[in-house]
């Protein structure tokens, strides 16, 4: 049994435990009267409010960070998609340019071949014309020499000399 329930022992004025209990009750009464519990509760409430505001700020910052991360991921995805599109476009342009270059090269080669064939044909025609002209000149000189030799052997014929001159002029 606890001592404070024993009336004869605990509630005597010479008992120090009684005075400690009375002092404790007076201290608690003064503390309550002065408002220490309200101050402690206010301090605890202020501390709790500060902690709550820090938690709210941390939650807000986390939400902002998550939103920023989502935005960065979206921008990264868009940049990757744009880079892929640019790569596809560049590849398509390269293929198109390759086809165009091949077509232009083939066209250029065809034109050069046609030009070379025309020049060869012109050179052949010129050579043929030169050979014919040389043959005609040679035939005229040979005919003139033969006629001159016959004339010299047969004597001077007044009609033959102008005829031979006309033949030589007509052949050139």
GROMACS .gro file of N, CA and C in nm:
model
  516
    1UNK      N    1   0.083  -0.117   0.000
    1UNK     CA    2   0.000   0.000   0.000
    1UNK      C    3   0.088   0.123   0.000
    2UNK      N    4   0.051   0.221  -0.084
    2UNK     CA    5   0.132   0.342  -0.094
    2UNK      C    6   0.119   0.425   0.033
    3UNK      N    7   0.224   0.501   0.059
    3UNK     CA    8   0.231   0.579   0.182
    3UNK      C    9   0.128   0.692   0.186
    4UNK      N   10   0.097   0.751   0.075
    4UNK     CA   11   0.006   0.865   0.083
    4UNK      C   12  -0.138   0.823   0.114
    5UNK      N   13  -0.166   0.696   0.105
    5UNK     CA   14  -0.298   0.649   0.144
    5UNK      C   15  -0.305   0.618   0.297
    6UNK      N   16  -0.189   0.603   0.355
    6UNK     CA   17  -0.185   0.578   0.500
    6UNK      C   18  -0.195   0.714   0.570
    7UNK      N   19  -0.314   0.745   0.624
    7UNK     CA   20  -0.341   0.877   0.680
    7UNK      C   21  -0.257   0.905   0.804
    8UNK      N   22  -0.234   0.813   0.888
    8UNK     CA   23  -0.159   0.835   1.010
    8UNK      C   24  -0.012   0.861   0.983
    9UNK      N   25   0.037   0.801   0.884
    9UNK     CA   26   0.181   0.815   0.857
    9UNK      C   27   0.210   0.935   0.767
   10UNK      N   28   0.142   0.949   0.657
   10UNK     CA   29   0.179   1.046   0.554
   10UNK      C   30   0.133   1.187   0.588
   11UNK      N   31   0.018   1.204   0.649
   11UNK     CA   32  -0.039   1.337   0.669
   11UNK      C   33  -0.001   1.398   0.803
   12UNK      N   34   0.106   1.364   0.859
   12UNK     CA   35   0.156   1.430   0.981
   12UNK      C   36   0.244   1.545   0.939
   13UNK      N   37   0.246   1.654   1.016
   13UNK     CA   38   0.321   1.774   0.979
   13UNK      C   39   0.471   1.756   0.991
   14UNK      N   40   0.518   1.663   1.063
   14UNK     CA   41   0.662   1.640   1.074
   14UNK      C   42   0.714   1.543   0.968
   15UNK      N   43   0.629   1.499   0.883
   15UNK     CA   44   0.672   1.406   0.776
   15UNK      C   45   0.727   1.486   0.658
   16UNK      N   46   0.854   1.466   0.621
   16UNK     CA   47   0.911   1.542   0.509
   16UNK      C   48   0.849   1.506   0.375
   17UNK      N   49   0.801   1.390   0.363
   17UNK     CA   50   0.740   1.350   0.236
   17UNK      C   51   0.613   1.431   0.210
   18UNK      N   52   0.543   1.468   0.318
   18UNK     CA   53   0.425   1.552   0.305
   18UNK      C   54   0.463   1.687   0.250
   19UNK      N   55   0.569   1.745   0.303
   19UNK     CA   56   0.612   1.876   0.258
   19UNK      C   57   0.665   1.871   0.114
   20UNK      N   58   0.727   1.765   0.078
   20UNK     CA   59   0.773   1.750  -0.062
   20UNK      C   60   0.651   1.742  -0.153
   21UNK      N   61   0.550   1.672  -0.113
   21UNK     CA   62   0.428   1.661  -0.193
   21UNK      C   63   0.358   1.794  -0.204
   22UNK      N   64   0.350   1.872  -0.083
   22UNK     CA   65   0.286   2.003  -0.086
   22UNK      C   66   0.366   2.098  -0.175
   23UNK      N   67   0.499   2.092  -0.165
   23UNK     CA   68   0.584   2.178  -0.250
   23UNK      C   69   0.566   2.146  -0.398
   24UNK      N   70   0.555   2.017  -0.423
   24UNK     CA   71   0.533   1.977  -0.564
   24UNK      C   72   0.401   2.029  -0.615
   25UNK      N   73   0.295   2.019  -0.529
   25UNK     CA   74   0.164   2.068  -0.573
   25UNK      C   75   0.165   2.220  -0.590
   26UNK      N   76   0.235   2.291  -0.500
   26UNK     CA   77   0.246   2.436  -0.513
   26UNK      C   78   0.322   2.474  -0.640
   27UNK      N   79   0.431   2.402  -0.667
   27UNK     CA   80   0.510   2.429  -0.789
   27UNK      C   81   0.426   2.407  -0.914
   28UNK      N   82   0.353   2.298  -0.915
   28UNK     CA   83   0.266   2.269  -1.031
   28UNK      C   84   0.158   2.374  -1.041
   29UNK      N   85   0.103   2.418  -0.928
   29UNK     CA   86   0.000   2.522  -0.930
   29UNK      C   87   0.054   2.653  -0.982
   30UNK      N   88   0.176   2.692  -0.938
   30UNK     CA   89   0.236   2.817  -0.985
   30UNK      C   90   0.266   2.808  -1.134
   31UNK      N   91   0.315   2.695  -1.173
   31UNK     CA   92   0.347   2.676  -1.315
   31UNK      C   93   0.220   2.687  -1.399
   32UNK      N   94   0.113   2.628  -1.353
   32UNK     CA   95  -0.014   2.636  -1.427
   32UNK      C   96  -0.067   2.779  -1.423
   33UNK      N   97  -0.056   2.846  -1.304
   33UNK     CA   98  -0.105   2.982  -1.290
   33UNK      C   99  -0.030   3.078  -1.380
   34UNK      N  100   0.100   3.064  -1.387
   34UNK     CA  101   0.180   3.153  -1.470
   34UNK      C  102   0.152   3.126  -1.620
   35UNK      N  103   0.111   3.011  -1.655
   35UNK     CA  104   0.078   2.981  -1.795
   35UNK      C  105   0.190   2.910  -1.869
   36UNK      N  106   0.274   2.842  -1.795
   36UNK     CA  107   0.383   2.768  -1.859
   36UNK      C  108   0.330   2.662  -1.955
   37UNK      N  109   0.224   2.591  -1.921
   37UNK     CA  110   0.174   2.493  -2.018
   37UNK      C  111   0.132   2.558  -2.150
   38UNK      N  112   0.072   2.681  -2.136
   38UNK     CA  113   0.036   2.751  -2.260
   38UNK      C  114   0.160   2.790  -2.338
   39UNK      N  115   0.265   2.836  -2.265
   39UNK     CA  116   0.389   2.873  -2.333
   39UNK      C  117   0.454   2.752  -2.399
   40UNK      N  118   0.456   2.642  -2.326
   40UNK     CA  119   0.515   2.519  -2.382
   40UNK      C  120   0.433   2.472  -2.500
   41UNK      N  121   0.300   2.476  -2.484
   41UNK     CA  122   0.214   2.434  -2.594
   41UNK      C  123   0.231   2.528  -2.713
   42UNK      N  124   0.242   2.660  -2.685
   42UNK     CA  125   0.264   2.756  -2.794
   42UNK      C  126   0.396   2.733  -2.862
   43UNK      N  127   0.500   2.707  -2.781
   43UNK     CA  128   0.632   2.679  -2.840
   43UNK      C  129   0.629   2.552  -2.922
   44UNK      N  130   0.561   2.450  -2.868
   44UNK     CA  131   0.549   2.325  -2.942
   44UNK      C  132   0.466   2.344  -3.070
   45UNK      N  133   0.358   2.424  -3.057
   45UNK     CA  134   0.276   2.453  -3.175
   45UNK      C  135   0.356   2.530  -3.280
   46UNK      N  136   0.436   2.627  -3.232
   46UNK     CA  137   0.519   2.705  -3.326
   46UNK      C  138   0.621   2.615  -3.394
   47UNK      N  139   0.681   2.527  -3.314
   47UNK     CA  140   0.779   2.434  -3.369
   47UNK      C  141   0.711   2.340  -3.469
   48UNK      N  142   0.591   2.293  -3.432
   48UNK     CA  143   0.516   2.204  -3.522
   48UNK      C  144   0.478   2.278  -3.650
   49UNK      N  145   0.437   2.406  -3.636
   49UNK     CA  146   0.401   2.485  -3.754
   49UNK      C  147   0.523   2.507  -3.843
   50UNK      N  148   0.638   2.534  -3.779
   50UNK     CA  149   0.761   2.553  -3.856
   50UNK      C  150   0.799   2.424  -3.930
   51UNK      N  151   0.789   2.313  -3.859
   51UNK     CA  152   0.820   2.184  -3.922
   51UNK      C  153   0.722   2.155  -4.034
   52UNK      N  154   0.592   2.187  -4.010
   52UNK     CA  155   0.490   2.164  -4.114
   52UNK      C  156   0.516   2.253  -4.235
   53UNK      N  157   0.555   2.379  -4.211
   53UNK     CA  158   0.584   2.468  -4.325
   53UNK      C  159   0.707   2.418  -4.402
   54UNK      N  160   0.807   2.367  -4.326
   54UNK     CA  161   0.924   2.311  -4.394
   54UNK      C  162   0.886   2.187  -4.475
   55UNK      N  163   0.796   2.105  -4.419
   55UNK     CA  164   0.748   1.987  -4.492
   55UNK      C  165   0.669   2.029  -4.617
   56UNK      N  166   0.585   2.133  -4.600
   56UNK     CA  167   0.508   2.183  -4.715
   56UNK      C  168   0.603   2.238  -4.822
   57UNK      N  169   0.703   2.313  -4.777
   57UNK     CA  170   0.803   2.369  -4.872
   57UNK      C  171   0.877   2.256  -4.942
   58UNK      N  172   0.915   2.154  -4.865
   58UNK     CA  173   0.985   2.039  -4.924
   58UNK      C  174   0.895   1.968  -5.024
   59UNK      N  175   0.767   1.954  -4.990
   59UNK     CA  176   0.672   1.890  -5.083
   59UNK      C  177   0.655   1.974  -5.209
   60UNK      N  178   0.647   2.108  -5.189
   60UNK     CA  179   0.635   2.197  -5.306
   60UNK      C  180   0.759   2.187  -5.393
   61UNK      N  181   0.877   2.190  -5.329
   61UNK     CA  182   1.002   2.179  -5.406
   61UNK      C  183   1.012   2.045  -5.477
   62UNK      N  184   0.966   1.940  -5.410
   62UNK     CA  185   0.968   1.808  -5.472
   62UNK      C  186   0.874   1.805  -5.592
   63UNK      N  187   0.755   1.864  -5.575
   63UNK     CA  188   0.660   1.868  -5.687
   63UNK      C  189   0.719   1.948  -5.803
   64UNK      N  190   0.784   2.062  -5.771
   64UNK     CA  191   0.848   2.141  -5.877
   64UNK      C  192   0.959   2.062  -5.944
   65UNK      N  193   1.038   1.990  -5.863
   65UNK     CA  194   1.147   1.910  -5.918
   65UNK      C  195   1.093   1.799  -6.006
   66UNK      N  196   0.985   1.734  -5.963
   66UNK     CA  197   0.925   1.629  -6.045
   66UNK      C  198   0.868   1.686  -6.174
   67UNK      N  199   0.805   1.804  -6.164
   67UNK     CA  200   0.752   1.868  -6.284
   67UNK      C  201   0.865   1.906  -6.378
   68UNK      N  202   0.972   1.960  -6.321
   68UNK     CA  203   1.088   1.996  -6.402
   68UNK      C  204   1.151   1.873  -6.465
   69UNK      N  205   1.160   1.765  -6.389
   69UNK     CA  206   1.214   1.640  -6.442
   69UNK      C  207   1.126   1.587  -6.555
   70UNK      N  208   0.994   1.593  -6.536
   70UNK     CA  209   0.903   1.549  -6.642
   70UNK      C  210   0.918   1.637  -6.765
   71UNK      N  211   0.931   1.768  -6.744
   71UNK     CA  212   0.950   1.859  -6.857
   71UNK      C  213   1.081   1.830  -6.929
   72UNK      N  214   1.187   1.806  -6.852
   72UNK     CA  215   1.317   1.776  -6.913
   72UNK      C  216   1.310   1.645  -6.990
   73UNK      N  217   1.243   1.546  -6.933
   73UNK     CA  218   1.228   1.418  -7.004
   73UNK      C  219   1.148   1.437  -7.132
   74UNK      N  220   1.043   1.519  -7.125
   74UNK     CA  221   0.963   1.545  -7.245
   74UNK      C  222   1.046   1.618  -7.349
   75UNK      N  223   1.123   1.719  -7.306
   75UNK     CA  224   1.208   1.793  -7.399
   75UNK      C  225   1.314   1.702  -7.459
   76UNK      N  226   1.367   1.611  -7.376
   76UNK     CA  227   1.466   1.515  -7.426
   76UNK      C  228   1.403   1.426  -7.531
   77UNK      N  229   1.282   1.377  -7.502
   77UNK     CA  230   1.213   1.291  -7.599
   77UNK      C  231   1.185   1.368  -7.728
   78UNK      N  232   1.141   1.494  -7.714
   78UNK     CA  233   1.115   1.575  -7.832
   78UNK      C  234   1.243   1.600  -7.910
   79UNK      N  235   1.352   1.627  -7.838
   79UNK     CA  236   1.481   1.651  -7.905
   79UNK      C  237   1.529   1.524  -7.976
   80UNK      N  238   1.510   1.409  -7.912
   80UNK     CA  239   1.549   1.283  -7.976
   80UNK      C  240   1.463   1.258  -8.098
   81UNK      N  241   1.333   1.285  -8.087
   81UNK     CA  242   1.245   1.266  -8.202
   81UNK      C  243   1.283   1.363  -8.315
   82UNK      N  244   1.312   1.487  -8.278
   82UNK     CA  245   1.352   1.585  -8.379
   82UNK      C  246   1.484   1.544  -8.443
   83UNK      N  247   1.578   1.494  -8.362
   83UNK     CA  248   1.706   1.450  -8.417
   83UNK      C  249   1.685   1.331  -8.510
   84UNK      N  250   1.596   1.240  -8.473
   84UNK     CA  251   1.566   1.125  -8.559
   84UNK      C  252   1.503   1.173  -8.691
   85UNK      N  253   1.411   1.269  -8.682
   85UNK     CA  254   1.350   1.323  -8.803
   85UNK      C  255   1.453   1.392  -8.891
   86UNK      N  256   1.543   1.469  -8.826
   86UNK     CA  257   1.647   1.538  -8.903
   86UNK      C  258   1.740   1.436  -8.969
   87UNK      N  259   1.770   1.327  -8.899
   87UNK     CA  260   1.856   1.223  -8.956
   87UNK      C  261   1.786   1.157  -9.073
   88UNK      N  262   1.657   1.126  -9.058
   88UNK     CA  263   1.581   1.067  -9.168
   88UNK      C  264   1.577   1.162  -9.288
   89UNK      N  265   1.553   1.290  -9.260
   89UNK     CA  266   1.549   1.389  -9.369
   89UNK      C  267   1.684   1.400  -9.436
   90UNK      N  268   1.791   1.399  -9.357
   90UNK     CA  269   1.926   1.407  -9.415
   90UNK      C  270   1.956   1.284  -9.499
   91UNK      N  271   1.915   1.167  -9.451
   91UNK     CA  272   1.936   1.045  -9.529
   91UNK      C  273   1.855   1.051  -9.658
   92UNK      N  274   1.731   1.097  -9.649
   92UNK     CA  275   1.647   1.108  -9.769
   92UNK      C  276   1.709   1.208  -9.867
   93UNK      N  277   1.757   1.323  -9.814
   93UNK     CA  278   1.823   1.421  -9.900
   93UNK      C  279   1.947   1.363  -9.965
   94UNK      N  280   2.023   1.285  -9.887
   94UNK     CA  281   2.144   1.224  -9.942
   94UNK      C  282   2.110   1.126 -10.053
   95UNK      N  283   2.006   1.044 -10.031
   95UNK     CA  284   1.964   0.950 -10.136
   95UNK      C  285   1.916   1.026 -10.259
   96UNK      N  286   1.835   1.130 -10.236
   96UNK     CA  287   1.784   1.209 -10.349
   96UNK      C  288   1.900   1.275 -10.423
   97UNK      N  289   1.995   1.331 -10.347
   97UNK     CA  290   2.110   1.395 -10.412
   97UNK      C  291   2.194   1.293 -10.487
   98UNK      N  292   2.205   1.172 -10.433
   98UNK     CA  293   2.280   1.067 -10.501
   98UNK      C  294   2.212   1.032 -10.633
   99UNK      N  295   2.080   1.017 -10.630
   99UNK     CA  296   2.006   0.986 -10.752
   99UNK      C  297   2.020   1.100 -10.853
  100UNK      N  298   2.005   1.225 -10.803
  100UNK     CA  299   2.019   1.340 -10.892
  100UNK      C  300   2.159   1.347 -10.950
  101UNK      N  301   2.260   1.322 -10.867
  101UNK     CA  302   2.398   1.327 -10.915
  101UNK      C  303   2.423   1.220 -11.019
  102UNK      N  304   2.371   1.101 -10.994
  102UNK     CA  305   2.388   0.994 -11.093
  102UNK      C  306   2.319   1.031 -11.224
  103UNK      N  307   2.198   1.086 -11.214
  103UNK     CA  308   2.126   1.124 -11.336
  103UNK      C  309   2.202   1.233 -11.410
  104UNK      N  310   2.252   1.332 -11.336
  104UNK     CA  311   2.328   1.440 -11.401
  104UNK      C  312   2.457   1.386 -11.462
  105UNK      N  313   2.524   1.294 -11.392
  105UNK     CA  314   2.647   1.235 -11.444
  105UNK      C  315   2.619   1.156 -11.571
  106UNK      N  316   2.512   1.076 -11.568
  106UNK     CA  317   2.476   1.000 -11.687
  106UNK      C  318   2.440   1.094 -11.802
  107UNK      N  319   2.366   1.199 -11.772
  107UNK     CA  320   2.330   1.297 -11.875
  107UNK      C  321   2.454   1.364 -11.931
  108UNK      N  322   2.546   1.402 -11.842
  108UNK     CA  323   2.671   1.466 -11.885
  108UNK      C  324   2.754   1.371 -11.970
  109UNK      N  325   2.763   1.245 -11.927
  109UNK     CA  326   2.838   1.146 -12.005
  109UNK      C  327   2.773   1.125 -12.141
  110UNK      N  328   2.642   1.121 -12.144
  110UNK     CA  329   2.570   1.104 -12.272
  110UNK      C  330   2.597   1.222 -12.364
  111UNK      N  331   2.591   1.345 -12.308
  111UNK     CA  332   2.620   1.463 -12.389
  111UNK      C  333   2.763   1.463 -12.439
  112UNK      N  334   2.856   1.428 -12.353
  112UNK     CA  335   2.997   1.425 -12.394
  112UNK      C  336   3.021   1.317 -12.500
  113UNK      N  337   2.955   1.203 -12.483
  113UNK     CA  338   2.969   1.097 -12.582
  113UNK      C  339   2.912   1.142 -12.717
  114UNK      N  340   2.795   1.205 -12.712
  114UNK     CA  341   2.734   1.254 -12.836
  114UNK      C  342   2.823   1.360 -12.900
  115UNK      N  343   2.879   1.450 -12.819
  115UNK     CA  344   2.970   1.553 -12.872
  115UNK      C  345   3.094   1.489 -12.933
  116UNK      N  346   3.148   1.388 -12.864
  116UNK     CA  347   3.266   1.319 -12.918
  116UNK      C  348   3.233   1.248 -13.048
  117UNK      N  349   3.116   1.185 -13.053
  117UNK     CA  350   3.074   1.116 -13.177
  117UNK      C  351   3.055   1.217 -13.291
  118UNK      N  352   2.997   1.334 -13.261
  118UNK     CA  353   2.982   1.437 -13.364
  118UNK      C  354   3.118   1.486 -13.413
  119UNK      N  355   3.209   1.507 -13.318
  119UNK     CA  356   3.343   1.552 -13.358
  119UNK      C  357   3.413   1.447 -13.442
  120UNK      N  358   3.397   1.319 -13.402
  120UNK     CA  359   3.457   1.211 -13.481
  120UNK      C  360   3.396   1.208 -13.621
  121UNK      N  361   3.263   1.222 -13.627
  121UNK     CA  362   3.195   1.222 -13.758
  121UNK      C  363   3.242   1.340 -13.842
  122UNK      N  364   3.257   1.458 -13.777
  122UNK     CA  365   3.306   1.576 -13.851
  122UNK      C  366   3.449   1.554 -13.898
  123UNK      N  367   3.530   1.494 -13.808
  123UNK     CA  368   3.669   1.467 -13.847
  123UNK      C  369   3.674   1.367 -13.961
  124UNK      N  370   3.588   1.265 -13.956
  124UNK     CA  371   3.583   1.167 -14.065
  124UNK      C  372   3.538   1.235 -14.195
  125UNK      N  373   3.435   1.319 -14.185
  125UNK     CA  374   3.386   1.389 -14.304
  125UNK      C  375   3.494   1.480 -14.360
  126UNK      N  376   3.564   1.551 -14.269
  126UNK     CA  377   3.672   1.640 -14.313
  126UNK      C  378   3.785   1.559 -14.377
  127UNK      N  379   3.819   1.446 -14.312
  127UNK     CA  380   3.925   1.361 -14.369
  127UNK      C  381   3.884   1.307 -14.504
  128UNK      N  382   3.758   1.264 -14.515
  128UNK     CA  383   3.708   1.214 -14.644
  128UNK      C  384   3.713   1.323 -14.750
  129UNK      N  385   3.671   1.445 -14.710
  129UNK     CA  386   3.674   1.558 -14.805
  129UNK      C  387   3.816   1.591 -14.843
  130UNK      N  388   3.909   1.588 -14.745
  130UNK     CA  389   4.050   1.616 -14.774
  130UNK      C  390   4.108   1.511 -14.868
  131UNK      N  391   4.074   1.382 -14.841
  131UNK     CA  392   4.124   1.274 -14.927
  131UNK      C  393   4.069   1.289 -15.068
  132UNK      N  394   3.938   1.321 -15.079
  132UNK     CA  395   3.878   1.340 -15.213
  132UNK      C  396   3.944   1.457 -15.284
  133UNK      N  397   3.964   1.566 -15.211
  133UNK     CA  398   4.026   1.684 -15.273
  133UNK      C  399   4.168   1.651 -15.318
  134UNK      N  400   4.240   1.578 -15.233
  134UNK     CA  401   4.378   1.540 -15.270
  134UNK      C  402   4.376   1.448 -15.390
  135UNK      N  403   4.279   1.354 -15.394
  135UNK     CA  404   4.268   1.262 -15.507
  135UNK      C  405   4.235   1.338 -15.635
  136UNK      N  406   4.145   1.434 -15.624
  136UNK     CA  407   4.107   1.514 -15.742
  136UNK      C  408   4.227   1.594 -15.790
  137UNK      N  409   4.299   1.657 -15.694
  137UNK     CA  410   4.418   1.735 -15.732
  137UNK      C  411   4.522   1.646 -15.801
  138UNK      N  412   4.542   1.529 -15.739
  138UNK     CA  413   4.641   1.436 -15.796
  138UNK      C  414   4.597   1.389 -15.935
  139UNK      N  415   4.467   1.359 -15.949
  139UNK     CA  416   4.417   1.314 -16.080
  139UNK      C  417   4.431   1.425 -16.183
  140UNK      N  418   4.402   1.550 -16.139
  140UNK     CA  419   4.414   1.662 -16.233
  140UNK      C  420   4.560   1.681 -16.273
  141UNK      N  421   4.652   1.672 -16.179
  141UNK     CA  422   4.794   1.688 -16.212
  141UNK      C  423   4.843   1.575 -16.302
  142UNK      N  424   4.793   1.455 -16.268
  142UNK     CA  425   4.833   1.341 -16.352
  142UNK      C  426   4.778   1.356 -16.493
  143UNK      N  427   4.652   1.397 -16.504
  143UNK     CA  428   4.591   1.415 -16.636
  143UNK      C  429   4.662   1.527 -16.711
  144UNK      N  430   4.695   1.633 -16.640
  144UNK     CA  431   4.765   1.745 -16.702
  144UNK      C  432   4.903   1.702 -16.751
  145UNK      N  433   4.969   1.623 -16.665
  145UNK     CA  434   5.103   1.575 -16.704
  145UNK      C  435   5.094   1.483 -16.824
  146UNK      N  436   4.994   1.394 -16.826
  146UNK     CA  437   4.976   1.303 -16.940
  146UNK      C  438   4.944   1.380 -17.068
  147UNK      N  439   4.856   1.475 -17.054
  147UNK     CA  440   4.818   1.554 -17.172
  147UNK      C  441   4.936   1.638 -17.221
  148UNK      N  442   5.010   1.690 -17.125
  148UNK     CA  443   5.127   1.770 -17.163
  148UNK      C  444   5.229   1.683 -17.233
  149UNK      N  445   5.245   1.559 -17.185
  149UNK     CA  446   5.340   1.469 -17.247
  149UNK      C  447   5.293   1.430 -17.386
  150UNK      N  448   5.167   1.407 -17.407
  150UNK     CA  449   5.114   1.372 -17.539
  150UNK      C  450   5.128   1.489 -17.635
  151UNK      N  451   5.102   1.605 -17.580
  151UNK     CA  452   5.111   1.724 -17.664
  151UNK      C  453   5.255   1.747 -17.709
  152UNK      N  454   5.340   1.724 -17.614
  152UNK     CA  455   5.481   1.744 -17.649
  152UNK      C  456   5.523   1.641 -17.753
  153UNK      N  457   5.469   1.524 -17.745
  153UNK     CA  458   5.505   1.421 -17.841
  153UNK      C  459   5.436   1.443 -17.974
  154UNK      N  460   5.317   1.488 -17.976
  154UNK     CA  461   5.244   1.501 -18.101
  154UNK      C  462   5.262   1.638 -18.161
  155UNK      N  463   5.306   1.732 -18.090
  155UNK     CA  464   5.323   1.866 -18.143
  155UNK      C  465   5.223   1.959 -18.079
  156UNK      N  466   5.226   2.084 -18.121
  156UNK     CA  467   5.138   2.184 -18.062
  156UNK      C  468   5.006   2.186 -18.135
  157UNK      N  469   4.900   2.169 -18.060
  157UNK     CA  470   4.765   2.180 -18.114
  157UNK      C  471   4.704   2.303 -18.050
  158UNK      N  472   4.661   2.402 -18.127
  158UNK     CA  473   4.611   2.524 -18.069
  158UNK      C  474   4.480   2.504 -17.992
  159UNK      N  475   4.405   2.406 -18.016
  159UNK     CA  476   4.279   2.387 -17.947
  159UNK      C  477   4.298   2.302 -17.820
  160UNK      N  478   4.398   2.225 -17.816
  160UNK     CA  479   4.419   2.134 -17.705
  160UNK      C  480   4.468   2.206 -17.579
  161UNK      N  481   4.552   2.303 -17.591
  161UNK     CA  482   4.608   2.375 -17.476
  161UNK      C  483   4.498   2.446 -17.395
  162UNK      N  484   4.404   2.521 -17.456
  162UNK     CA  485   4.300   2.583 -17.376
  162UNK      C  486   4.204   2.480 -17.315
  163UNK      N  487   4.182   2.368 -17.381
  163UNK     CA  488   4.093   2.265 -17.327
  163UNK      C  489   4.155   2.203 -17.202
  164UNK      N  490   4.285   2.180 -17.205
  164UNK     CA  491   4.355   2.122 -17.091
  164UNK      C  492   4.352   2.221 -16.975
  165UNK      N  493   4.369   2.346 -17.000
  165UNK     CA  494   4.364   2.447 -16.894
  165UNK      C  495   4.226   2.454 -16.831
  166UNK      N  496   4.120   2.441 -16.913
  166UNK     CA  497   3.985   2.441 -16.858
  166UNK      C  498   3.956   2.319 -16.775
  167UNK      N  499   4.009   2.205 -16.813
  167UNK     CA  500   3.989   2.081 -16.734
  167UNK      C  501   4.055   2.096 -16.599
  168UNK      N  502   4.178   2.148 -16.597
  168UNK     CA  503   4.249   2.167 -16.469
  168UNK      C  504   4.175   2.266 -16.379
  169UNK      N  505   4.121   2.373 -16.435
  169UNK     CA  506   4.048   2.472 -16.355
  169UNK      C  507   3.915   2.415 -16.309
  170UNK      N  508   3.852   2.332 -16.388
  170UNK     CA  509   3.722   2.275 -16.350
  170UNK      C  510   3.734   2.170 -16.242
  171UNK      N  511   3.844   2.103 -16.236
  171UNK     CA  512   3.861   1.999 -16.134
  171UNK      C  513   3.896   2.056 -15.996
  172UNK      N  514   3.956   2.170 -15.992
  172UNK     CA  515   3.994   2.229 -15.863
  172UNK      C  516   3.872   2.289 -15.806
   0.00000   0.00000   0.00000
